[in-house]
CSV table of C-alpha atoms in Angstrom, one decimal:
chain,number,residue,atom,x,y,z
W,1,MET,CA,-2.6,31.6,-33.3
W,2,SER,CA,-4.6,34.8,-33.4
W,3,ASN,CA,-6.1,36.0,-30.2
W,4,HIS,CA,-8.7,38.2,-32.0
W,5,LYS,CA,-11.8,38.9,-30.0
W,6,ILE,CA,-15.0,38.9,-32.1
W,7,THR,CA,-16.8,42.2,-31.8
W,8,ARG,CA,-20.5,42.8,-31.3
W,9,ARG,CA,-20.8,44.0,-34.9
W,10,ASP,CA,-19.0,40.8,-36.2
W,11,PHE,CA,-21.3,38.7,-34.1
W,12,LEU,CA,-24.4,40.3,-35.6
W,13,LYS,CA,-23.0,40.0,-39.1
W,14,TYR,CA,-22.4,36.3,-38.9
W,15,SER,CA,-25.4,35.3,-36.7
W,16,GLY,CA,-27.8,35.2,-39.6
W,17,ALA,CA,-31.5,36.0,-39.8
W,18,SER,CA,-34.4,35.9,-42.2
W,19,LEU,CA,-36.7,38.8,-43.2
W,20,PHE,CA,-40.2,38.5,-44.6
W,21,LEU,CA,-42.4,41.5,-45.8
W,22,ALA,CA,-46.1,41.3,-46.4
W,23,GLY,CA,-49.3,43.3,-46.8
W,24,VAL,CA,-48.7,45.5,-49.8
W,25,PRO,CA,-51.7,47.8,-50.6
W,26,ILE,CA,-52.8,47.5,-54.2
W,27,PRO,CA,-55.1,50.1,-55.8
W,28,GLY,CA,-58.5,48.7,-56.6
W,29,PHE,CA,-57.9,45.7,-54.3
W,30,THR,CA,-57.1,47.2,-50.9
W,31,LYS,CA,-60.3,48.9,-49.6
W,32,ASP,CA,-58.7,51.1,-47.0
W,33,LYS,CA,-55.1,51.5,-45.9
W,34,PRO,CA,-54.9,50.1,-42.4
W,35,PRO,CA,-54.1,52.5,-39.5
W,36,GLY,CA,-50.6,51.1,-38.8
W,37,ASN,CA,-47.8,48.6,-39.3
W,38,ILE,CA,-47.0,45.4,-37.5
W,39,SER,CA,-43.7,43.6,-37.2
W,40,VAL,CA,-43.0,40.3,-35.6
W,41,ILE,CA,-39.6,39.0,-34.3
W,42,LEU,CA,-39.6,35.3,-33.9
W,43,LEU,CA,-37.2,34.2,-31.2
W,44,GLU,CA,-36.6,30.5,-32.0
W,45,GLY,CA,-35.3,28.1,-29.4
W,46,GLY,CA,-37.3,29.2,-26.4
W,47,MET,CA,-36.3,32.6,-24.9
W,48,ASP,CA,-35.8,32.6,-21.1
W,49,GLY,CA,-38.2,35.2,-19.9
W,50,LEU,CA,-36.8,35.0,-16.3
W,51,THR,CA,-33.4,36.0,-17.6
W,52,ALA,CA,-34.6,38.6,-20.0
W,53,VAL,CA,-37.0,40.3,-17.5
W,54,PRO,CA,-36.0,39.0,-14.1
W,55,PRO,CA,-38.7,39.3,-11.4
W,56,ILE,CA,-36.4,40.8,-8.8
W,57,GLY,CA,-39.2,41.3,-6.3
W,58,ASP,CA,-39.9,37.5,-6.2
W,59,PRO,CA,-37.9,36.1,-3.2
W,60,ASN,CA,-37.6,32.7,-5.0
W,61,LEU,CA,-35.8,34.1,-8.0
W,62,ILE,CA,-32.3,34.3,-6.5
W,63,ALA,CA,-32.8,31.2,-4.4
W,64,MET,CA,-33.4,29.2,-7.5
W,65,ARG,CA,-31.5,31.1,-10.2
W,66,LYS,CA,-28.6,32.9,-8.5
W,67,THR,CA,-26.0,31.7,-11.0
W,68,ILE,CA,-27.9,32.9,-14.1
W,69,THR,CA,-29.7,36.0,-12.9
W,70,PRO,CA,-27.9,39.2,-14.1
W,71,LYS,CA,-26.5,41.2,-11.2
W,72,ASP,CA,-26.3,44.4,-13.2
W,73,PHE,CA,-30.0,44.3,-14.4
W,74,LEU,CA,-31.7,47.5,-15.5
W,75,LYS,CA,-34.5,48.4,-13.1
W,76,LEU,CA,-38.0,48.7,-14.6
W,77,ASN,CA,-40.0,49.0,-11.4
W,78,SER,CA,-39.9,47.6,-7.8
W,79,PHE,CA,-40.6,44.1,-9.0
W,80,PHE,CA,-39.1,43.6,-12.5
W,81,GLY,CA,-35.7,44.2,-14.0
W,82,LEU,CA,-34.4,44.1,-17.5
W,83,HIS,CA,-31.4,42.3,-18.8
W,84,PRO,CA,-28.4,44.6,-19.3
W,85,SER,CA,-28.1,43.4,-23.0
W,86,LEU,CA,-31.3,45.4,-23.7
W,87,PRO,CA,-30.2,49.1,-23.4
W,88,ASN,CA,-32.1,50.3,-26.5
W,89,PHE,CA,-35.3,48.6,-25.3
W,90,SER,CA,-34.7,50.2,-21.9
W,91,ARG,CA,-34.5,53.7,-23.5
W,92,LEU,CA,-37.8,53.0,-25.4
W,93,MET,CA,-39.4,52.0,-22.1
W,94,ALA,CA,-38.2,55.3,-20.6
W,95,LYS,CA,-39.8,57.2,-23.5
W,96,ASN,CA,-43.1,55.3,-23.1
W,97,ASN,CA,-42.7,53.5,-26.4
W,98,ALA,CA,-42.2,49.9,-25.2
W,99,SER,CA,-43.8,47.4,-22.8
W,100,VAL,CA,-43.2,43.9,-21.5
W,101,VAL,CA,-45.8,41.1,-21.2
W,102,HIS,CA,-44.6,38.5,-18.6
W,103,ALA,CA,-45.7,35.1,-17.5
W,104,THR,CA,-47.2,34.5,-21.0
W,105,SER,CA,-47.2,31.9,-23.7
W,106,PHE,CA,-49.2,30.4,-26.5
W,107,PRO,CA,-51.3,27.6,-25.0
W,108,TYR,CA,-48.8,24.9,-25.7
W,109,ILE,CA,-47.2,22.8,-22.9
W,110,LYS,CA,-45.4,19.9,-24.5
W,111,ARG,CA,-42.0,21.7,-25.0
W,112,SER,CA,-41.2,20.5,-28.5
W,113,HIS,CA,-39.5,23.0,-30.8
W,114,PHE,CA,-41.2,21.6,-33.9
W,115,GLU,CA,-44.7,21.7,-32.4
W,116,GLY,CA,-44.2,25.0,-30.5
W,117,GLN,CA,-42.8,26.9,-33.5
W,118,ASN,CA,-45.5,25.6,-35.7
W,119,LEU,CA,-48.2,26.7,-33.2
W,120,MET,CA,-46.7,30.2,-32.6
W,121,GLU,CA,-46.7,30.8,-36.4
W,122,GLY,CA,-49.9,29.0,-37.3
W,123,GLY,CA,-51.9,30.2,-34.4
W,124,GLY,CA,-54.2,27.2,-34.5
W,125,LEU,CA,-55.7,25.1,-31.7
W,126,SER,CA,-53.1,22.4,-32.0
W,127,PRO,CA,-49.7,21.9,-33.8
W,128,PHE,CA,-49.8,21.3,-37.5
W,129,ALA,CA,-53.5,21.8,-37.6
W,130,GLU,CA,-53.3,24.8,-39.9
W,131,LYS,CA,-51.7,25.4,-43.3
W,132,THR,CA,-52.0,29.1,-42.9
W,133,GLY,CA,-50.5,31.6,-40.3
W,134,TRP,CA,-52.2,34.0,-37.9
W,135,LEU,CA,-50.6,37.1,-39.5
W,136,GLY,CA,-51.4,35.8,-43.0
W,137,ARG,CA,-55.0,35.3,-42.1
W,138,ALA,CA,-55.2,38.8,-40.6
W,139,LEU,CA,-53.7,40.4,-43.7
W,140,GLU,CA,-56.2,38.5,-45.9
W,141,ILE,CA,-59.2,39.7,-43.8
W,142,ALA,CA,-57.8,43.2,-44.2
W,143,ASN,CA,-57.5,42.7,-47.9
W,144,LEU,CA,-53.7,43.0,-47.9
W,145,PRO,CA,-51.8,40.5,-50.0
W,146,GLY,CA,-48.6,39.1,-48.7
W,147,LYS,CA,-45.1,39.1,-50.0
W,148,ALA,CA,-42.0,37.4,-48.6
W,149,LEU,CA,-38.4,38.5,-49.0
W,150,SER,CA,-37.5,34.8,-49.2
W,151,LEU,CA,-37.4,31.8,-51.4
W,152,GLU,CA,-40.2,30.4,-49.2
W,153,MET,CA,-43.2,32.0,-47.7
W,154,PRO,CA,-43.1,31.4,-43.9
W,155,LEU,CA,-46.1,29.8,-42.2
W,156,ILE,CA,-46.9,32.9,-40.1
W,157,LEU,CA,-47.6,34.9,-43.3
W,158,ARG,CA,-49.4,32.3,-45.3
W,159,GLY,CA,-53.1,33.0,-46.1
W,160,TYR,CA,-55.8,30.9,-47.8
W,161,LYS,CA,-55.0,32.4,-51.1
W,162,ASN,CA,-51.6,32.3,-52.9
W,163,ASN,CA,-49.4,35.1,-51.6
W,164,ASP,CA,-46.4,36.5,-53.5
W,165,ASN,CA,-42.8,36.3,-52.7
W,166,PHE,CA,-39.4,37.6,-54.0
W,167,TYR,CA,-35.8,37.2,-53.2
W,168,PRO,CA,-33.8,40.2,-54.6
W,169,ALA,CA,-30.6,39.5,-56.4
W,170,SER,CA,-27.3,41.2,-55.2
W,171,ILE,CA,-25.8,41.2,-58.7
W,172,LYS,CA,-25.2,44.8,-59.9
W,173,LYS,CA,-27.7,46.0,-62.5
W,174,SER,CA,-29.3,42.5,-62.7
W,175,ASN,CA,-32.8,43.9,-62.1
W,176,ALA,CA,-32.7,46.2,-65.1
W,177,LEU,CA,-31.6,43.4,-67.4
W,178,ILE,CA,-34.3,41.0,-66.2
W,179,SER,CA,-37.1,43.6,-66.5
W,180,SER,CA,-36.1,44.4,-70.1
W,181,LEU,CA,-36.0,40.8,-71.1
W,182,ILE,CA,-39.4,40.1,-69.4
W,183,SER,CA,-41.0,43.0,-71.2
W,184,LYS,CA,-39.9,41.8,-74.6
W,185,ILE,CA,-41.1,38.3,-73.9
W,186,ALA,CA,-44.5,39.6,-72.7
W,187,MET,CA,-45.0,41.4,-76.0
W,188,ALA,CA,-45.1,38.1,-77.9
W,189,HIS,CA,-47.8,36.5,-75.7
W,190,SER,CA,-51.6,36.9,-75.3
W,191,LYS,CA,-53.0,39.3,-72.8
W,192,ASP,CA,-53.5,36.7,-70.0
W,193,GLU,CA,-50.0,35.4,-70.4
W,194,ALA,CA,-48.6,39.0,-70.7
W,195,ASP,CA,-50.2,39.8,-67.3
W,196,ILE,CA,-48.3,37.0,-65.7
W,197,PHE,CA,-45.0,38.3,-67.2
W,198,ALA,CA,-45.9,41.9,-66.0
W,199,LYS,CA,-46.3,40.6,-62.5
W,200,LEU,CA,-42.9,38.9,-62.8
W,201,SER,CA,-41.4,42.2,-64.0
W,202,ARG,CA,-42.7,44.0,-61.0
W,203,LYS,CA,-41.2,41.5,-58.7
W,204,SER,CA,-37.8,41.7,-60.4
W,205,SER,CA,-37.7,45.5,-60.1
W,206,GLN,CA,-38.2,45.4,-56.3
W,207,SER,CA,-35.5,47.3,-54.4
W,208,SER,CA,-32.8,45.0,-53.2
W,209,ILE,CA,-30.7,44.5,-50.1
W,210,THR,CA,-27.4,42.7,-50.1
W,211,ALA,CA,-26.8,42.6,-46.3
W,212,ARG,CA,-28.3,39.7,-44.5
W,213,ASP,CA,-27.4,40.5,-40.8
W,214,PRO,CA,-30.4,41.0,-38.5
W,215,VAL,CA,-29.9,44.7,-37.9
W,216,SER,CA,-29.5,45.6,-41.6
W,217,LEU,CA,-32.6,43.6,-42.4
W,218,ALA,CA,-34.6,45.4,-39.7
W,219,LYS,CA,-33.5,48.8,-41.0
W,220,TYR,CA,-34.4,47.8,-44.5
W,221,ALA,CA,-37.8,46.5,-43.4
W,222,GLY,CA,-38.5,49.7,-41.6
W,223,ARG,CA,-37.6,51.8,-44.6
W,224,GLU,CA,-39.8,49.7,-46.9
W,225,MET,CA,-42.7,49.9,-44.4
W,226,SER,CA,-42.3,53.7,-44.1
W,227,ARG,CA,-43.0,54.2,-47.9
W,228,GLU,CA,-46.4,55.5,-48.9
W,229,ASN,CA,-47.5,52.2,-50.5
W,230,GLY,CA,-45.0,50.0,-48.7
W,231,PRO,CA,-45.7,46.7,-46.9
W,232,ILE,CA,-47.8,46.7,-43.8
W,233,ALA,CA,-46.1,43.8,-42.0
W,234,SER,CA,-42.7,42.2,-41.6
W,235,VAL,CA,-41.3,39.2,-39.8
W,236,ILE,CA,-37.7,38.6,-38.7
W,237,ARG,CA,-36.4,35.3,-37.4
W,238,ILE,CA,-33.7,35.1,-34.7
W,239,GLY,CA,-32.6,31.7,-33.6
W,240,GLN,CA,-30.3,29.9,-31.2
W,241,PHE,CA,-32.2,30.7,-27.9
W,242,ASP,CA,-32.0,27.0,-27.0
W,243,THR,CA,-29.5,27.3,-24.2
W,244,HIS,CA,-29.3,23.9,-22.5
W,245,ALA,CA,-25.7,24.8,-21.6
W,246,ASN,CA,-23.6,27.9,-21.1
W,247,GLN,CA,-26.5,30.2,-20.7
W,248,VAL,CA,-23.9,32.2,-18.7
W,249,SER,CA,-20.1,32.1,-19.3
W,250,ASP,CA,-17.5,30.0,-17.4
W,251,ASP,CA,-16.8,32.8,-15.0
W,252,GLY,CA,-20.5,33.1,-14.2
W,253,TYR,CA,-20.8,36.5,-15.8
W,254,ASP,CA,-24.1,36.6,-17.5
W,255,ARG,CA,-23.2,39.3,-20.1
W,256,ASN,CA,-20.8,36.8,-21.8
W,257,GLY,CA,-23.3,34.0,-21.9
W,258,GLU,CA,-25.1,32.7,-25.0
W,259,HIS,CA,-28.5,34.0,-24.0
W,260,ALA,CA,-27.1,37.5,-23.4
W,261,LYS,CA,-25.7,37.5,-27.0
W,262,ARG,CA,-29.0,36.6,-28.4
W,263,LEU,CA,-30.7,39.3,-26.4
W,264,GLU,CA,-28.2,41.8,-27.8
W,265,ILE,CA,-29.4,40.9,-31.3
W,266,VAL,CA,-33.0,41.4,-30.3
W,267,ASP,CA,-32.1,44.8,-28.8
W,268,ASP,CA,-30.3,45.9,-32.0
W,269,VAL,CA,-33.0,44.6,-34.3
W,270,ILE,CA,-35.6,46.7,-32.4
W,271,ALA,CA,-33.3,49.7,-32.7
W,272,GLY,CA,-32.8,49.0,-36.4
W,273,TYR,CA,-36.6,49.1,-36.9
W,274,ARG,CA,-36.7,52.4,-35.0
W,275,LYS,CA,-34.1,53.9,-37.3
W,276,GLY,CA,-35.6,52.5,-40.5
W,277,LEU,CA,-39.2,53.4,-39.8
W,278,GLY,CA,-38.5,57.1,-39.3
W,279,ASP,CA,-41.8,59.0,-38.9
W,280,ALA,CA,-43.7,55.7,-39.5
W,281,TRP,CA,-42.6,54.7,-36.0
W,282,ASP,CA,-45.6,56.6,-34.7
W,283,ARG,CA,-48.0,54.1,-36.3
W,284,SER,CA,-46.0,51.0,-35.8
W,285,ILE,CA,-46.0,48.1,-33.3
W,286,ILE,CA,-43.3,45.5,-33.0
W,287,LEU,CA,-43.7,42.3,-30.9
W,288,THR,CA,-41.6,39.2,-30.2
W,289,LEU,CA,-42.7,35.6,-30.2
W,290,THR,CA,-41.1,32.5,-28.8
W,291,GLU,CA,-42.4,29.0,-28.7
W,292,PHE,CA,-41.9,28.5,-24.9
W,293,GLY,CA,-39.9,29.6,-22.0
W,294,ARG,CA,-37.3,27.7,-20.0
W,295,THR,CA,-37.3,25.9,-16.7
W,296,VAL,CA,-37.0,27.8,-13.4
W,297,ALA,CA,-34.3,25.5,-12.1
W,298,VAL,CA,-30.7,25.7,-13.6
W,299,ASN,CA,-29.2,22.4,-14.8
W,300,GLY,CA,-25.7,21.2,-14.2
W,301,THR,CA,-24.2,22.8,-17.3
W,302,ARG,CA,-25.2,26.4,-16.4
W,303,GLY,CA,-28.2,26.2,-18.7
W,304,THR,CA,-32.0,25.6,-18.6
W,305,GLU,CA,-34.4,23.1,-20.2
W,306,HIS,CA,-37.5,23.7,-22.3
W,307,GLY,CA,-40.3,25.3,-20.2
W,308,TYR,CA,-43.7,27.0,-20.5
W,309,GLY,CA,-44.2,30.7,-19.5
W,310,SER,CA,-41.9,33.4,-20.9
W,311,ALA,CA,-41.9,37.1,-21.7
W,312,GLY,CA,-42.8,39.1,-24.8
W,313,PHE,CA,-41.4,42.5,-25.8
W,314,LEU,CA,-43.5,45.2,-27.4
W,315,ALA,CA,-42.2,48.4,-29.0
W,316,GLY,CA,-43.5,51.2,-31.2
W,317,GLY,CA,-45.0,54.6,-31.3
W,318,THR,CA,-48.5,53.2,-30.9
W,319,ILE,CA,-47.6,52.5,-27.3
W,320,SER,CA,-48.1,55.6,-25.3
W,321,LYS,CA,-47.4,54.3,-21.8
W,322,SER,CA,-44.7,51.8,-20.9
W,323,ARG,CA,-45.6,49.1,-18.4
W,324,VAL,CA,-45.0,45.5,-17.5
W,325,VAL,CA,-48.3,43.6,-18.1
W,326,ALA,CA,-48.4,40.6,-15.8
W,327,GLU,CA,-50.5,38.5,-13.6
W,328,TRP,CA,-47.6,37.2,-11.6
W,329,PRO,CA,-48.0,33.5,-10.6
W,330,GLY,CA,-45.0,33.2,-8.3
W,331,LEU,CA,-41.9,31.1,-8.5
W,332,SER,CA,-42.2,28.8,-5.5
W,333,LYS,CA,-42.2,25.1,-6.3
W,334,LYS,CA,-45.9,24.8,-5.7
W,335,GLU,CA,-46.6,27.8,-8.0
W,336,GLN,CA,-44.5,26.5,-10.9
W,337,PHE,CA,-46.3,24.7,-13.8
W,338,GLU,CA,-45.8,21.0,-13.3
W,339,GLY,CA,-43.3,21.8,-10.5
W,340,ARG,CA,-40.7,23.1,-13.0
W,341,ASP,CA,-41.8,26.0,-15.2
W,342,LEU,CA,-43.0,29.6,-14.9
W,343,MET,CA,-46.8,29.4,-15.1
W,344,ALA,CA,-48.3,31.3,-18.1
W,345,THR,CA,-51.2,33.4,-16.9
W,346,ILE,CA,-51.7,35.5,-20.0
W,347,ASP,CA,-52.5,33.8,-23.4
W,348,TYR,CA,-50.1,35.5,-25.8
W,349,ARG,CA,-52.6,35.1,-28.6
W,350,SER,CA,-54.5,37.9,-26.8
W,351,VAL,CA,-51.4,40.1,-27.2
W,352,CYS,CA,-51.1,39.2,-30.9
W,353,ALA,CA,-54.8,40.0,-31.3
W,354,ALA,CA,-54.4,43.4,-29.6
W,355,CYS,CA,-51.5,44.2,-32.0
W,356,ILE,CA,-53.6,43.2,-35.0
W,357,GLU,CA,-56.5,45.3,-33.8
W,358,LYS,CA,-54.3,48.3,-33.4
W,359,SER,CA,-52.3,48.0,-36.7
W,360,LEU,CA,-55.0,46.6,-39.1
W,361,GLY,CA,-58.1,48.0,-37.5
W,362,LEU,CA,-59.9,44.7,-37.3
W,363,ASP,CA,-62.5,44.0,-34.6
W,364,HIS,CA,-61.3,41.8,-31.7
W,365,ASP,CA,-64.3,39.4,-31.9
W,366,ARG,CA,-63.5,38.7,-35.5
W,367,ILE,CA,-59.8,38.3,-34.8
W,368,ALA,CA,-60.6,35.9,-32.0
W,369,SER,CA,-63.0,33.8,-34.1
W,370,GLU,CA,-61.5,33.9,-37.6
W,371,ILE,CA,-57.8,34.3,-36.9
W,372,PHE,CA,-57.2,32.4,-33.6
W,373,PHE,CA,-60.4,30.2,-33.8
W,374,THR,CA,-61.1,31.0,-30.1
W,375,PRO,CA,-64.3,33.2,-29.8
W,376,LYS,CA,-63.8,33.8,-26.1
W,377,LEU,CA,-60.2,34.9,-26.4
W,378,PRO,CA,-59.7,37.6,-23.8
W,379,ARG,CA,-59.2,41.2,-25.0
W,380,VAL,CA,-56.1,42.8,-23.5
W,381,TYR,CA,-56.0,45.9,-25.8
W,382,GLU,CA,-56.5,48.4,-23.1
W,383,TYR,CA,-53.6,47.0,-21.0
W,384,ILE,CA,-51.2,47.6,-23.9
W,385,PHE,CA,-52.5,50.7,-25.8
W,386,SER,CA,-54.4,52.8,-23.3
C-alpha cells in the first residue's frame, strides 16, 4: 500500500471551487466605468473566526480553546493573532494592503447552512425573501450587466433583469468551430433573430480556462478583471468549513487540521488574485463572506458547532492602512451570544456596503436602502479605506 503524502498543490487541485464573473461594461449601456473592482470569496460551512484570527489578548481564549488555538500564530498586534496557514495574507497586512473585521456577521442567528448561505448571498432581511443577490443588485444600479462562468447564475450575482452566463469548453479549437457555425445560421434569419445569434457567438468566443482548482480560478479572474473592458466583479466559492470534528489533527497540531487546510486555500486564492490582477490590484477590493461563525467551546471530537460571530478578510490595493476593525465583545460566558457563541458587534452588511461604495462609486444611503433594504445601516467606510 502506498504511503504517498498528498501535497498542498494536490490538495488545492482536488478541493474544487466555483468561479463567477460579472459586471462587463458595454459601450452605450454602461454610463461610466466604475472606479474599481470587487471580488467576493464565499467560505461555505461557517468559518471559525476565533481560529482564523485568535484574540490572543482575551484571557478567556486559551481557557476555553486551548486544544484548537494555534500555538504558532502570526502576531498582528497586542490583541489579535493570525492563523499560520495565512502567510500570504500576513504579508499583505505588512504592506498595508489587507485588513480584518472581527466579531462580525450578517444579522442571522439561527445557525442553518441553507438559511445562512441564502441570506449572505441574497442580502435580504430574512432567508429566502429575495430572488436577487446583493452584488447583483449593486451591479444593476451601476448599470453593469452580470455574467457567470457557470452553468447557473449564483444568487449573489442575480439582478432583477436577466443576466448572462457562459461556461467555456475545454475542447481544443471548439470555440472557433461554434462561432463559424453560429454566424452562418444567423445569416439565414431576420434581424431580431440574428441579434440573438450574435450574442450567442460572443459568448462562445469568450476566453476559456480548463483548470478548476481555486488558485487557477483566482488567477484567471484577476487577469480577466485587469483587462480594459473586463468584468468588474467576481465570486469564488470555497466550501467544507463545517468542522464539527477534527478541526485539529489527532496529535493536536492545528496546522494539520481540517480548518487549517481550508484557510490555506483562502490564503492561496487571495495570492492568486494578487498575481492575476497585476496593476489592477491598486483599484481592487477582495472580501470574504461566511454564513456564521462557530461555538466558543470545543466539542468532544476536537471540533466546534454552528455559531454566530466570525471574522472577515479584506485585501486589495484600495486598502491603504492595514488594521483589525473590531468592537470586541469579550469571550466570557456572560459575554457570549446565548452563552455559547462569539457575539457579532459589527453588521457585515456594512462592510459589504463599504466595498460596494469603494469599487462601484455608489452612495452609501442608496446602497443601504436599495441593496440591503436597511436605510439606517451604519457606514463603516472610513474604518476600512481611510
